[in-house]
C-alpha positions as a printed NumPy array, in Angstrom:
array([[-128.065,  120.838,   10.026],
       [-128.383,  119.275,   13.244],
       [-131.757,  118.32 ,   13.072],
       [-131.562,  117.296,    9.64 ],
       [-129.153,  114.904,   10.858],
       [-131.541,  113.875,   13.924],
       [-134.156,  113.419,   12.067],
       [-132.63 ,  110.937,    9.093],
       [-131.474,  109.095,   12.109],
       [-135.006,  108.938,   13.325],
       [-136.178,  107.913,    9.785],
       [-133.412,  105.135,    9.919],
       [-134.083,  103.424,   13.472],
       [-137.421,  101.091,   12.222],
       [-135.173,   99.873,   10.099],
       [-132.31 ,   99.056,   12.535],
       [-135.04 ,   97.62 ,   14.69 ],
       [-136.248,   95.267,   12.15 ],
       [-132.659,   94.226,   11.055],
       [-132.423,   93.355,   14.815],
       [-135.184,   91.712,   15.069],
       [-134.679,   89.747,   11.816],
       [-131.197,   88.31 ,   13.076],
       [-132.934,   87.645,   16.717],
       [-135.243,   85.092,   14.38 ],
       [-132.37 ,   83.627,   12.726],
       [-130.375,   83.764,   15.847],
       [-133.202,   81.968,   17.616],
       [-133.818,   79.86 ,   14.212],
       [-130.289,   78.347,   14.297],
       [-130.443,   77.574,   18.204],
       [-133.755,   75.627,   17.999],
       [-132.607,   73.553,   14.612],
       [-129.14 ,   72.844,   16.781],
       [-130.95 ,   71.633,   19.625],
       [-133.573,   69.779,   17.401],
       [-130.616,   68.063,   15.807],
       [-128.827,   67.45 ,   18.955],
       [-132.348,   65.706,   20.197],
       [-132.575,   63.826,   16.803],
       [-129.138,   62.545,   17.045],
       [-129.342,   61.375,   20.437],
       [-132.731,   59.675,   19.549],
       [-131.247,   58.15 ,   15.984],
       [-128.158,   56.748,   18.405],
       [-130.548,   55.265,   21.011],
       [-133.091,   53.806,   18.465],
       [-129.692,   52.044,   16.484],
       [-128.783,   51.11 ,   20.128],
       [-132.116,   49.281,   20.614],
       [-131.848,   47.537,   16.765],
       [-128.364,   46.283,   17.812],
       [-129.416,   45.153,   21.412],
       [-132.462,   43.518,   19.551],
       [-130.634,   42.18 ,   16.997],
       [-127.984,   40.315,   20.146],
       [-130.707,   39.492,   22.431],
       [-132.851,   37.875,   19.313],
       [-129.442,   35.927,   17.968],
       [-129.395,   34.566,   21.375],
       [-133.057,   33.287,   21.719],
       [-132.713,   31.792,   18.298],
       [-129.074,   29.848,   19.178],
       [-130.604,   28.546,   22.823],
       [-133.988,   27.765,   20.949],
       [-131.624,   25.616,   17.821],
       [-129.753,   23.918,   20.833],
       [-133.009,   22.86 ,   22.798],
       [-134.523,   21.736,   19.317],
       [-130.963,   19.593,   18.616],
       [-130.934,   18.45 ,   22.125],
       [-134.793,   16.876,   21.42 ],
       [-134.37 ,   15.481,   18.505],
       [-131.268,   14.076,   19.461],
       [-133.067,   12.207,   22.412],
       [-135.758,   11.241,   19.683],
       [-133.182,    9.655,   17.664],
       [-131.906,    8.127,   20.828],
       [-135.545,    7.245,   21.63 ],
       [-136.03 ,    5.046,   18.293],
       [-132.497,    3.129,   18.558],
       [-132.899,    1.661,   22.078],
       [-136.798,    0.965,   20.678],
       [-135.782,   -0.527,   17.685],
       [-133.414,   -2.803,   20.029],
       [-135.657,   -3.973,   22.52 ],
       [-137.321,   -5.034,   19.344],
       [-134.955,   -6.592,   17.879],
       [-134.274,   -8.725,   20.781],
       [-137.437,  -10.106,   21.391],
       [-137.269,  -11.149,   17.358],
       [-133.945,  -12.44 ,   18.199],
       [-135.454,  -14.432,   21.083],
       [-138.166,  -15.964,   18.592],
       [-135.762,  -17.454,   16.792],
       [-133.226,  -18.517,   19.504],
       [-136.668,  -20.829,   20.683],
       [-137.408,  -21.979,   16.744],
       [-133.213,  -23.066,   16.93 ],
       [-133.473,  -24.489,   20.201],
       [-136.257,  -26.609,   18.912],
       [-134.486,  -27.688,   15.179],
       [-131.259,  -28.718,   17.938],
       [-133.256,  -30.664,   20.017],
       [-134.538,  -32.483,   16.722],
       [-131.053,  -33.065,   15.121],
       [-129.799,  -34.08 ,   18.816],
       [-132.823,  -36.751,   18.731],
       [-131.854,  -37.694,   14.852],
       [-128.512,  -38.971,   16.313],
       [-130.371,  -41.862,   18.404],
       [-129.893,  -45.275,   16.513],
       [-132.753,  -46.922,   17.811],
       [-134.827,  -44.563,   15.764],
       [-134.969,  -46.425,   11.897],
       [-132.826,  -44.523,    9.568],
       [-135.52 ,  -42.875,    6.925],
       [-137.021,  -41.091,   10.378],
       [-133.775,  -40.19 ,   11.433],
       [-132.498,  -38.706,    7.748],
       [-136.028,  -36.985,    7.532],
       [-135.344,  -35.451,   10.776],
       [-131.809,  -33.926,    9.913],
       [-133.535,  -32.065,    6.792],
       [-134.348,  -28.216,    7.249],
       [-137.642,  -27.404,    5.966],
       [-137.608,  -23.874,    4.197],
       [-139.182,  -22.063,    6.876],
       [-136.538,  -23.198,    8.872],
       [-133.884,  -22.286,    6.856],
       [-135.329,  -18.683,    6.469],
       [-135.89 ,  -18.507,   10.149],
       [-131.868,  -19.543,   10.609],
       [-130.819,  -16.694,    8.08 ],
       [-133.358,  -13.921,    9.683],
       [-131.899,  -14.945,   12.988],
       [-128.257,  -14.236,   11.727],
       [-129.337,  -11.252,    9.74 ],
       [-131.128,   -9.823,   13.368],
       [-127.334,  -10.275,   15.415],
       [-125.792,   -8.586,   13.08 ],
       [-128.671,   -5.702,   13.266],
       [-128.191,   -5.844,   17.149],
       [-124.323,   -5.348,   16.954],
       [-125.303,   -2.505,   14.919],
       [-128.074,   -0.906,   16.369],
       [-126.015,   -1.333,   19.765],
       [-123.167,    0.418,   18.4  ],
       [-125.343,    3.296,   17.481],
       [-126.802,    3.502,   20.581],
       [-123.736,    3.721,   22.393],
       [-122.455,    6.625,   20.17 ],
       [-125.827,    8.742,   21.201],
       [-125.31 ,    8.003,   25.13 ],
       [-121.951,   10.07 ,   24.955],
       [-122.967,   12.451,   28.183],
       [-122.036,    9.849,   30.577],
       [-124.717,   10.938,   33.2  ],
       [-126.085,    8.078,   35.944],
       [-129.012,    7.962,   33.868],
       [-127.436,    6.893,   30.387],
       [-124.745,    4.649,   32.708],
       [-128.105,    2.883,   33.629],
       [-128.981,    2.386,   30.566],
       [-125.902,    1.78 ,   29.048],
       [-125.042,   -1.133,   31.879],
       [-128.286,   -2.967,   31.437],
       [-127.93 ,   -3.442,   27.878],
       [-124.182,   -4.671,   28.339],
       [-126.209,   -7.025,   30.473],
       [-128.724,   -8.502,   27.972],
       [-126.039,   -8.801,   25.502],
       [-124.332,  -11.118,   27.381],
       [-127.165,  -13.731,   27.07 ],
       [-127.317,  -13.069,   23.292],
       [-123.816,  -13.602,   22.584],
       [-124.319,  -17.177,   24.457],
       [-127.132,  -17.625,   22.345],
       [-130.034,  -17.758,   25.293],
       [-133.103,  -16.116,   25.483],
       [-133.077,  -12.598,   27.093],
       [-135.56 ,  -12.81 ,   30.008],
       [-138.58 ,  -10.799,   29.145],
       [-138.139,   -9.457,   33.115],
       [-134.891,   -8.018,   31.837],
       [-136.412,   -6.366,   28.755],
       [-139.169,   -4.901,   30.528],
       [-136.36 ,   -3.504,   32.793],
       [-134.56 ,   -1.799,   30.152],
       [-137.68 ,   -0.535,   28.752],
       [-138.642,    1.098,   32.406],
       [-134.723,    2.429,   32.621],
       [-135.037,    4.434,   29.239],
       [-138.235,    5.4  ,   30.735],
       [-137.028,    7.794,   33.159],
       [-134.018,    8.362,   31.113],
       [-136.07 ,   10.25 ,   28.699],
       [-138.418,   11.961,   30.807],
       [-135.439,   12.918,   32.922],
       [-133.904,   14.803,   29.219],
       [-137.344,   16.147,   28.564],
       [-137.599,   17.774,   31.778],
       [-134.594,   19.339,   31.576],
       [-135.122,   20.426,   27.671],
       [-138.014,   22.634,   29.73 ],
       [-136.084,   23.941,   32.49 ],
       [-133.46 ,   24.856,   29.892],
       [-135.907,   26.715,   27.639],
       [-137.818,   28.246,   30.681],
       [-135.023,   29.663,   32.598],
       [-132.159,   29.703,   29.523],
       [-129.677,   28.218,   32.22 ],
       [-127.384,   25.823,   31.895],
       [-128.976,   22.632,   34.057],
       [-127.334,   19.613,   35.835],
       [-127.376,   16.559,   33.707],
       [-128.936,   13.453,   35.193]])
C-alpha cells in the first residue's frame, strides 16, 4: 500500500513541476508587461510633456515674431507719412513762389502811373494760376493731415521721435506764415528720420536675435 502510494506520487510530481513552472511564466509574464507598461507610461507622459512644452515655446516664437513684424511695418507706415510730408512741402513751397509772384503782380497793378487796360489785365488770374491757387490750398490741408497722422505714429516718445517730432513743429511754423520752408531745413528733417529709422530697425534685430525687451531710442 505504501508504495503504491509512493509511487502515484512519483507519477504525479512532472506534473506539479510543470504547473510550477507554468505559473513561474505567467508570474514572470505579468511582471515584465507591468514594468513594460510602467516604461510606456512614463515615456507617453514625457513625449505629451515635450508636445505641450513645444506647443508653449512655439506660441511664444510666433507672438515675439507677430510683434517684431507689427513693430516693422508700423515704422514702414511711419516711414511713408513723414516721406509723403517732406513731399508735400516742397509742392507746397512751389506754389508759395508761383503766389508770391501773382502778389507781387497785383501789388504792381495798384500803381496809377501804369495805364488802366495794363493794370486791369494784370489783376486777371490766368487758369493755370487759378489751379495752382486751389492745389496750393488743397496741399495745406493735406499737410495738416498728413501731420496729424504722423504725430499719432510717433506715440513712444523716445529722443529720437522728440527729434523728429520738434523739427517738424519747426517747419510748420514757416508754412502757417505762408514762407518757403528752407530746403536746409528739409534736408534736416530728412537726415533726422534717417537715424530715426535705422535706430528702430536695429533694434527690430536685437529684439528678434536675443527675444529681449531693448531700450528705446
Amino acid at each position: 500500500m505504501i508504495l503504491l502510494v509512493a509511487q502515484s506520487a512519483n507519477n504525479n510530481w512532472p506534473w506539479i513541476g510543470n504547473l510550477i513552472s507554468g505559473v513561474s511564466v505567467v508570474v514572470g509574464a505579468l511582471i515584465a508587461y507591468r514594468s513594460t507598461h510602467r516604461t510606456l507610461r512614463a515615456q507617453r507622459e514625457i513625449a505629451e510633456y515635450q508636445v505641450t512644452n513645444s506647443k508653449e515655446v512655439n506660441q511664444s516664437q510666433m507672438n515675439e515674431k507677430l510683434i517684431l513684424e507689427n513693430r516693422v511695418s508700423w515704422d514702414n507706415e511711419t516711414r511713408e507719412l513723414i516721406l509723403k510730408l517732406i513731399g508735400q512741402f516742397f509742392s507746397l513751397n512751389h506754389t508759395i513762389e508761383k503766389s508770391g509772384i501773382i502778389q507781387k503782380r497785383l501789388d504792381l497793378s495798384r500803381d496809377s502811373s501804369i495805364p488802366v487796360k495794363q493794370r486791369e489785365k494784370m489783376m486777371r488770374l490766368t487758369e493755370n494760376e487759378r489751379k495752382d491757387l486751389v492745389a496750393g490750398m488743397e496741399s495745406m490741408s493735406a499737410i495738416v493731415e498728413t501731420v496729424a497722422l504722423v504725430r499719432l505714429h510717433l506715440f513712444e516718445d523716445t529722443p529720437n521721435e522728440r527729434r523728429v517730432w520738434d523739427k517738424i513743429i519747426d517747419i510748420e511754423q514757416h508754412f502757417s506764415k505762408s514762407e518757403k520752408v528752407p530746403s536746409n531745413e528739409l534736408n534736416e528733417l530728412t537726415e533726422i528720420a534717417r537715424i530715426y529709422f535705422q535706430g528702430n530697425w536695429e533694434r527690430s534685430m536685437m529684439m528678434n536675435n536675443s527675444g529681449n525687451t531693448v531700450a528705446h531710442v
